[in-house]
Every structure is written in structure tokens, then in C-alpha cells.
Coordinates of C-alpha atoms and ligand atoms in Angstrom, one line a residue:
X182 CA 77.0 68.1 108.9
X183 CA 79.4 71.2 109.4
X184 CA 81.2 71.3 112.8
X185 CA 82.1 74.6 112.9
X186 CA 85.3 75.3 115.3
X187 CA 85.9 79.1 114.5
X188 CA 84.3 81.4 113.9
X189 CA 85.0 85.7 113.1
X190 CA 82.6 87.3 112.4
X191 CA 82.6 91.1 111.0
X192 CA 86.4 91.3 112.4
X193 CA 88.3 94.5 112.1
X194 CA 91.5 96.0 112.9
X195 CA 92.4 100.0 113.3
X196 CA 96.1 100.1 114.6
X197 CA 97.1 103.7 116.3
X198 CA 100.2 105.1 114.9
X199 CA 100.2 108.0 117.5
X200 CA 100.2 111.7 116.5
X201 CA 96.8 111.5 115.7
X202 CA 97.4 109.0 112.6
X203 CA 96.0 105.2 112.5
X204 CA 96.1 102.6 109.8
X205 CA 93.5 100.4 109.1
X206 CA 94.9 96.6 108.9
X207 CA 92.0 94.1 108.8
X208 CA 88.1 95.3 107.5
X209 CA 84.6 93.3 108.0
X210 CA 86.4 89.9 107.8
X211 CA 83.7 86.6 108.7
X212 CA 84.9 83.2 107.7
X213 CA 84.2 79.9 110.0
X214 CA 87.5 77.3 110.5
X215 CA 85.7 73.1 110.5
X216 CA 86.8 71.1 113.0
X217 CA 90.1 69.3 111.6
X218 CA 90.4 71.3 108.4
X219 CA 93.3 73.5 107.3
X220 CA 92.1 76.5 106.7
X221 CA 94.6 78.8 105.0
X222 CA 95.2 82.7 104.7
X223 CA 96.5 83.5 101.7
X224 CA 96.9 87.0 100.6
X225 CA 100.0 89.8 99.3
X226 CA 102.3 91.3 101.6
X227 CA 100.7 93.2 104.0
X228 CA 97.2 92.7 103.2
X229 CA 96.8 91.6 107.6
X230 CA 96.9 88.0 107.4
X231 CA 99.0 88.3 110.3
X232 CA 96.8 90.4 111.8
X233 CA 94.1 88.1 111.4
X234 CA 95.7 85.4 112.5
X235 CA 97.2 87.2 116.0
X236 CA 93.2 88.2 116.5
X237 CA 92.8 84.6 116.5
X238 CA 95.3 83.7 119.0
X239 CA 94.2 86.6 121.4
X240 CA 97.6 88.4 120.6
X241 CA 95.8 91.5 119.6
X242 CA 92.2 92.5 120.1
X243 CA 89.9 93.1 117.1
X244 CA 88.4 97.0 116.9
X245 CA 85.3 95.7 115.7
X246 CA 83.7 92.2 115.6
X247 CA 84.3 88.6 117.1
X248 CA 86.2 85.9 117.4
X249 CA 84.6 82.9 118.9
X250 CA 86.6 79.5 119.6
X251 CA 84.1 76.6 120.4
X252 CA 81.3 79.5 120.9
X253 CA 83.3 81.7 123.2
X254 CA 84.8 84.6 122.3
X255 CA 87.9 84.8 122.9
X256 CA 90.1 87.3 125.0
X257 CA 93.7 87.3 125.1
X258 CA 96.1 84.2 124.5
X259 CA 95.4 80.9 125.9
X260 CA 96.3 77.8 125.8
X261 CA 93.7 76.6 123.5
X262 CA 95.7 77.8 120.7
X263 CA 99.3 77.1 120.1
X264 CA 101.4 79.0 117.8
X265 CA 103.9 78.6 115.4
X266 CA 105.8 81.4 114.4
X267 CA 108.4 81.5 111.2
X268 CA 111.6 81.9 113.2
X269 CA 112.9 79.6 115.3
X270 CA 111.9 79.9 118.7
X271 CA 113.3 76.3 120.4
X272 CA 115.4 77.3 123.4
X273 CA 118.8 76.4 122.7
X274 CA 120.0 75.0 126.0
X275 CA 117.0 72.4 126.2
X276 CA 117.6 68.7 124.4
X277 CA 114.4 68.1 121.8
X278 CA 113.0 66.0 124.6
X279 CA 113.2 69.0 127.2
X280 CA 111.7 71.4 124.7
X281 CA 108.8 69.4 123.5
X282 CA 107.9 69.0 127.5
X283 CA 108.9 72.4 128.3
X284 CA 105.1 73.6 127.9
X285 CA 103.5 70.8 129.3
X286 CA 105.6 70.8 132.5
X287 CA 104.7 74.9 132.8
X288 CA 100.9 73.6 132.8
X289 CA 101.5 71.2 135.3
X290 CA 101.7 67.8 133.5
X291 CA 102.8 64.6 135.6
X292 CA 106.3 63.5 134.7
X293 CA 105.0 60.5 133.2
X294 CA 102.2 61.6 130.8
X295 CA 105.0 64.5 129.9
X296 CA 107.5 61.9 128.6
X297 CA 105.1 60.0 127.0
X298 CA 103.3 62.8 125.0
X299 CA 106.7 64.2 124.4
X300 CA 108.3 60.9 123.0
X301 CA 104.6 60.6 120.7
X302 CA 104.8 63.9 119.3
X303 CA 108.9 63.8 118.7
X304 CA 108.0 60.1 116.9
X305 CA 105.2 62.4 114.5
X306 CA 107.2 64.5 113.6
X307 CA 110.0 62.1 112.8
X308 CA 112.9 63.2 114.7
X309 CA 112.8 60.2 117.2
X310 CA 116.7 59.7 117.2
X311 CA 116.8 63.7 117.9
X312 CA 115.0 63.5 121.1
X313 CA 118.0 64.2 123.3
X314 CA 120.0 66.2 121.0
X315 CA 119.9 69.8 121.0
X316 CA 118.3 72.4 118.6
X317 CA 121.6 73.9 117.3
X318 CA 122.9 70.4 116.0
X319 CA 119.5 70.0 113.9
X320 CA 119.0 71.7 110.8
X321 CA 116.0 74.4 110.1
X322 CA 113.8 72.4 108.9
X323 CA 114.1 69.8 111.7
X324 CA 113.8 73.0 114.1
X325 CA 110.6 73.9 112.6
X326 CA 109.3 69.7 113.2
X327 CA 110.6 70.5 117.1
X328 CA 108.2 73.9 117.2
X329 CA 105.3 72.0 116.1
X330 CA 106.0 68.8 118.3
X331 CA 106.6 71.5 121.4
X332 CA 103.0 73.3 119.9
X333 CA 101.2 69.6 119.4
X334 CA 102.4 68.6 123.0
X335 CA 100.4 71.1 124.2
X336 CA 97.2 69.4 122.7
X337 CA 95.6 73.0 121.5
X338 CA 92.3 73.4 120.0
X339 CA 93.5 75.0 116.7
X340 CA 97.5 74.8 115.9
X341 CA 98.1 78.7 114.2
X342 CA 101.1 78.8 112.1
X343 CA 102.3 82.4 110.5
X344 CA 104.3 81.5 107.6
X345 CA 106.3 78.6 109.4
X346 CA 108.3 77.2 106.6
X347 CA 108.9 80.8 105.3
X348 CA 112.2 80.4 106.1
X349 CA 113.0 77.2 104.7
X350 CA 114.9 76.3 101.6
X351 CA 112.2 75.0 98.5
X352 CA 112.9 71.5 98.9
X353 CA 112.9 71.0 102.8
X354 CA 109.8 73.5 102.5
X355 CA 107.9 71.1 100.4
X356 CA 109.0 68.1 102.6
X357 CA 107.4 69.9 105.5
X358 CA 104.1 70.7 103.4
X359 CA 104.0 66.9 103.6
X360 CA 104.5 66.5 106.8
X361 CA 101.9 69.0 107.9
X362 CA 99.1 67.1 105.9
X363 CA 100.3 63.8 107.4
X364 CA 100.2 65.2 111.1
X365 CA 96.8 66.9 110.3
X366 CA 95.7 63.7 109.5
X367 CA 97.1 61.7 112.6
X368 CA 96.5 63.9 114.8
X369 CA 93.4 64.9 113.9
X370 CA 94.7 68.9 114.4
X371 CA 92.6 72.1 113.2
X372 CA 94.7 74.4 111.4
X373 CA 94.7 77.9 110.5
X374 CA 97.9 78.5 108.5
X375 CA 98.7 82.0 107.4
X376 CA 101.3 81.8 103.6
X377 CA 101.5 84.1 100.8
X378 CA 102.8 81.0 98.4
X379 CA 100.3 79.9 96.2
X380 CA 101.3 76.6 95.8
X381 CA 101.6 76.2 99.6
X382 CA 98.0 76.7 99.6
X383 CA 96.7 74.6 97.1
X384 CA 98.4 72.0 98.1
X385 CA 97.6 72.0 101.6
X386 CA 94.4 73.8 102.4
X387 CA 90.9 72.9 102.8
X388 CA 90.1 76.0 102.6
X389 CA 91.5 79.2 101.3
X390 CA 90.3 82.4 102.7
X391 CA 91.8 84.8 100.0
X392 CA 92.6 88.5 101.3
X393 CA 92.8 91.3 99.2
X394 CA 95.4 94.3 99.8
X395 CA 95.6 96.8 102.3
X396 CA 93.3 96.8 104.0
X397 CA 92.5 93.1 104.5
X398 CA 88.9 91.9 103.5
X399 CA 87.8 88.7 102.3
X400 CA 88.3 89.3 98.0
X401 CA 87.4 85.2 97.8
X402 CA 86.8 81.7 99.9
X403 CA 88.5 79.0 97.7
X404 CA 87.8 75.2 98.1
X405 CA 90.0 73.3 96.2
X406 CA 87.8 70.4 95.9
X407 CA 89.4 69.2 92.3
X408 CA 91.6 67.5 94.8
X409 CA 88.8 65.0 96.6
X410 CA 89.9 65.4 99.9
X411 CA 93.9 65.4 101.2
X412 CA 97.0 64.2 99.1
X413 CA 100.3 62.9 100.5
X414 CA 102.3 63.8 98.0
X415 CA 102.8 67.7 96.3
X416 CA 103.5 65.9 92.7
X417 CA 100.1 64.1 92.5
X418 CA 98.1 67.5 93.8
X419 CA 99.9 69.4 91.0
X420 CA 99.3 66.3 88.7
X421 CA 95.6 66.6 89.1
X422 CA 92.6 67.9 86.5
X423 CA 91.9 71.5 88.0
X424 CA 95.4 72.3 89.5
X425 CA 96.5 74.8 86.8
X426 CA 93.2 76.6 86.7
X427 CA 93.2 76.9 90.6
X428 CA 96.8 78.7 90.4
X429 CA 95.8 80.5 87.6
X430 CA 93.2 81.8 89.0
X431 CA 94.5 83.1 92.3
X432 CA 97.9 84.0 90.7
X433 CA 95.3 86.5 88.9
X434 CA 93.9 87.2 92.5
X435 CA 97.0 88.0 93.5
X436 CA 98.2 90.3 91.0
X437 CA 95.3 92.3 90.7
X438 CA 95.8 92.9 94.8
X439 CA 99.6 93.6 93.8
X440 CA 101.2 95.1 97.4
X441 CA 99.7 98.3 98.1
X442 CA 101.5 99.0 101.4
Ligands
ADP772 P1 100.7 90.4 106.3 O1 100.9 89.4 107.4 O2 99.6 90.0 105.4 O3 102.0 90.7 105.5 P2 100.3 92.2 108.6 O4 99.1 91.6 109.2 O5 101.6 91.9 109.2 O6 100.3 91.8 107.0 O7 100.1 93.8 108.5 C1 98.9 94.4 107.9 C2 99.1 95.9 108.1 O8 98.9 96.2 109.4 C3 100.4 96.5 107.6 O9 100.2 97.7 106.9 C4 101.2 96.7 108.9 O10 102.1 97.7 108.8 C5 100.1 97.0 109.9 N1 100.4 96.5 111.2 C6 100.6 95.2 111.6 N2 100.8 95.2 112.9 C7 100.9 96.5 113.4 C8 101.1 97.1 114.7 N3 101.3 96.4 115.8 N4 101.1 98.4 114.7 C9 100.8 99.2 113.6 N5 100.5 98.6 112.4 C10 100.6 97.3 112.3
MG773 MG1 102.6 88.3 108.0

């Protein structure tokens, strides 16, 4: 049985420029998100996967269409949905421990319950003997493990992430990937993940919701079911029957779409 979790449904996006001129970011986009899947965006520069994916966390409001969380539409940020941007956004000043319970102390959590969900999350993402050092003596990646610790904490409906190892050198990058699918799985997290790498996507989506260039609409919605459900490890999903035709193909998606800014 499906258990949707998300849903959009005919979702558009007109941004005004001023002087009269507008551009059209996001067209007639419908896709539903199951309940602890990771659903990725994957699409060229530009093509309003960002777009898409702000609509979903209430950051901007679609022109046309719906976005309904749990069958309610949804209206402006809440906390629901945490997000996880690509640049650092750990505040400096704050030990791990005091970031991770930063949120949940705004929302009123006991002391207690605080610690303890703080110290849970800080053990899943590994960064236990981190917990009361502070962000500028860990390293990116480690910075990005603190974000979705903080984000977890939080205990959101759907976890968004906009490109959050973007910034990442390739092999810390593709330890994260790993971590991801092992918190997904502990955690039991719905994700909506927006990338524009290829290999990011295979390896850790569900589902691919594929959006051609400028302006955004749904070109393709990919299961990668050659992989039988998750993989731990990046080597064996690239090892598998059906990898290489999967990149293939959307590598042809891709260029196709080229980047029509
Ligand atoms: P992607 O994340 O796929 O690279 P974006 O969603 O960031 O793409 O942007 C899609 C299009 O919408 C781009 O042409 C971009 O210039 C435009 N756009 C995004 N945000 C705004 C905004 N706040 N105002 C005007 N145009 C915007
Ligand atoms: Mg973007």
C-alpha cells in the first residue's frame, strides 16, 4: 500500500523581476513523496529545483497549484519541515551539543528530553566525541553531520536538503551519501533532496523526479529499482546489473536539457 506523505500537485512558479518583466521558474509540476523514501530532484542548473523544493518548505508560495504535507496544504515555513541548506549554517559560538539543542530549546523542549535527543542525534551522525567542541575546529563535512543532527533534533516530517554536500570534497561527499542512507534508515526520515549529480541520485534515491530546463517541469519520474531497495555502500550500487544504463540514460536526460538559463 502507498503511504503518500507529499504531495504537489499542478505546482507553478512566475517570479516578478519588476519593470513589468517576470520569469517563469517552475511549470505544472505533480509528483507525490512516500512516507520514508528519498525522493530526489535532479535536474541542470537552473531548471527550479530549488524553487521546488523552497515551495515545499513554505519559503516561497507557488503561483499556481498545491502543496499538501500529510493532506494540508501548506502555508509558509514550519516546523514540520527542517532544512538543510549547502553552506554551513552552524552558529560558531555554540559547542555541537549547544547547536544540535539550539532548535529544540526555541520550541520549548525540557532540559532533559533536549540533552538526550541531542546526545542521540550527535551519536547518528557519528560525531559523539565532537559534542562539546565547536564548529570551527570540525571539518566541512563534519559541519554538514552537525546541520542534519541540529535538523533531525527537531524531529520534522520531511528533512529537505538543497544540494547539502555540494560543497564537499568527492570523497568526504560520498562518505556522507552513506551516511544519509544509513540515517534514512535509522531514523526512519522522509527525504526530499534536491542535486544536480547524477551519481548522487542513483545512488541514493528512491525516487528521481527528473526536471527539464528552464522552466522546470517534470521531463521523467525514475525508480531505480535495479538496486532492490537501499545499499550501504556507493561501490556495490555502481557494481550492480542496470547501474550503467540508469546513468546513461539520464546523462542523456541531462544533456539534452543542457542549461538554458
Ligand atoms: P536550480 O536550483 O535548479 O539551479 P532555481 O530554482 O534556483 O534553479 O532557479 C530557477 C529559476 O528561477 C532561475 O532562472 C532563477 O534565476 C529563477 N529564480 C529563482 N529564485 C528567484 C527569485 N527569488 N527571484 C527571481 N528569480 C528567481
Ligand atoms: Mg539550486
Amino acid at each position: 500500500m502507498s503511504d503518500t506523505i507529499l504531495s504537489l500537485s499542478g505546482v507553478s512558479k512566475v517570479f516578478d523581476l519588476g519593470g513589468g518583466h517576470s520569469i517563469e521558474a517552475v511549470r505544472d509540476v505533480s509528483f507525490d513523496v512516500q512516507r520514508n523514501a528519498i525522493s530526489v530532484l535532479l535536474g541542470p542548473s537552473g531548471c527550479g529545483k530549488s524553487t521546488v523544493l523552497r515551495m515545499i518548505a513554505g519559503l516561497e508560495d507557488p503561483s499556481a497549484g498545491t502543496v499538501q504535507l500529510n493532506g494540508q496544504e501548506v502555508h509558509g515555513p514550519g516546523r514540520d519541515r527542517g532544512m538543510v541548506f549547502q553552506a554551513y549554517t552552524s552558529f560558531d559560538w555554540l559547542s555541537v551539543r549547544r547547536n544540535v539543542e539550539f532548535g529544540m530549546k526555541i520550541n520549548g523542549v525540557p532540559k532533559a528530553e533536549r540533552q538526550e535527543r541531542a546526545a542521540h542525534f550527535i551519536d547518528l551522525v557519528g560525531l559523539t566525541k565532537f559534542i562539546d567542541a565547536y564548529p570551527t575546529q570540525l571539518s566541512g563535512g563534519m559541519r554538514q553531520r552537525v546541520a542534519i543532527a541540529r535538523t533531525l533534533a527537531n524531529d520534522p516530517a520531511l528533512l529537505l536538503m538543497d544540494e547539502p554536500f555540494g560543497a564537499l570534497d568527492a570523497e568526504t561527499r560520498w562518505h556522507m551519501q552513506e551516511l544519509l542512507v544509513e540515517i534514512a534508515e535509522r531514523a526512519e526520515t522522509t527525504i526530499v533532496m534536491v542535486t544536480h549529480d547524477i551519481e548522487e541520485a542513483i545512488f541514493l534515491a528512491d525516487q528521481i523526479v527528473f526536471l527539464s530546463a528552464h522552466p522546470g517541469q517534470i521531463k521523467e519520474q525514475i525508480h531505480p529499482e535495479f538496486k532492490q531497495g537501499r545499499v550501504a555502500d556507493k561501490e556495490s550500487v555502481i557494481a550492480r546489473p542496470g547501474y550503467g544504463d540508469m546513468e546513461r540514460h539520464i546523462m542523456r536526460l541531462m544533456r539534452e536539457e543542457g542549461t538554458r538559463e
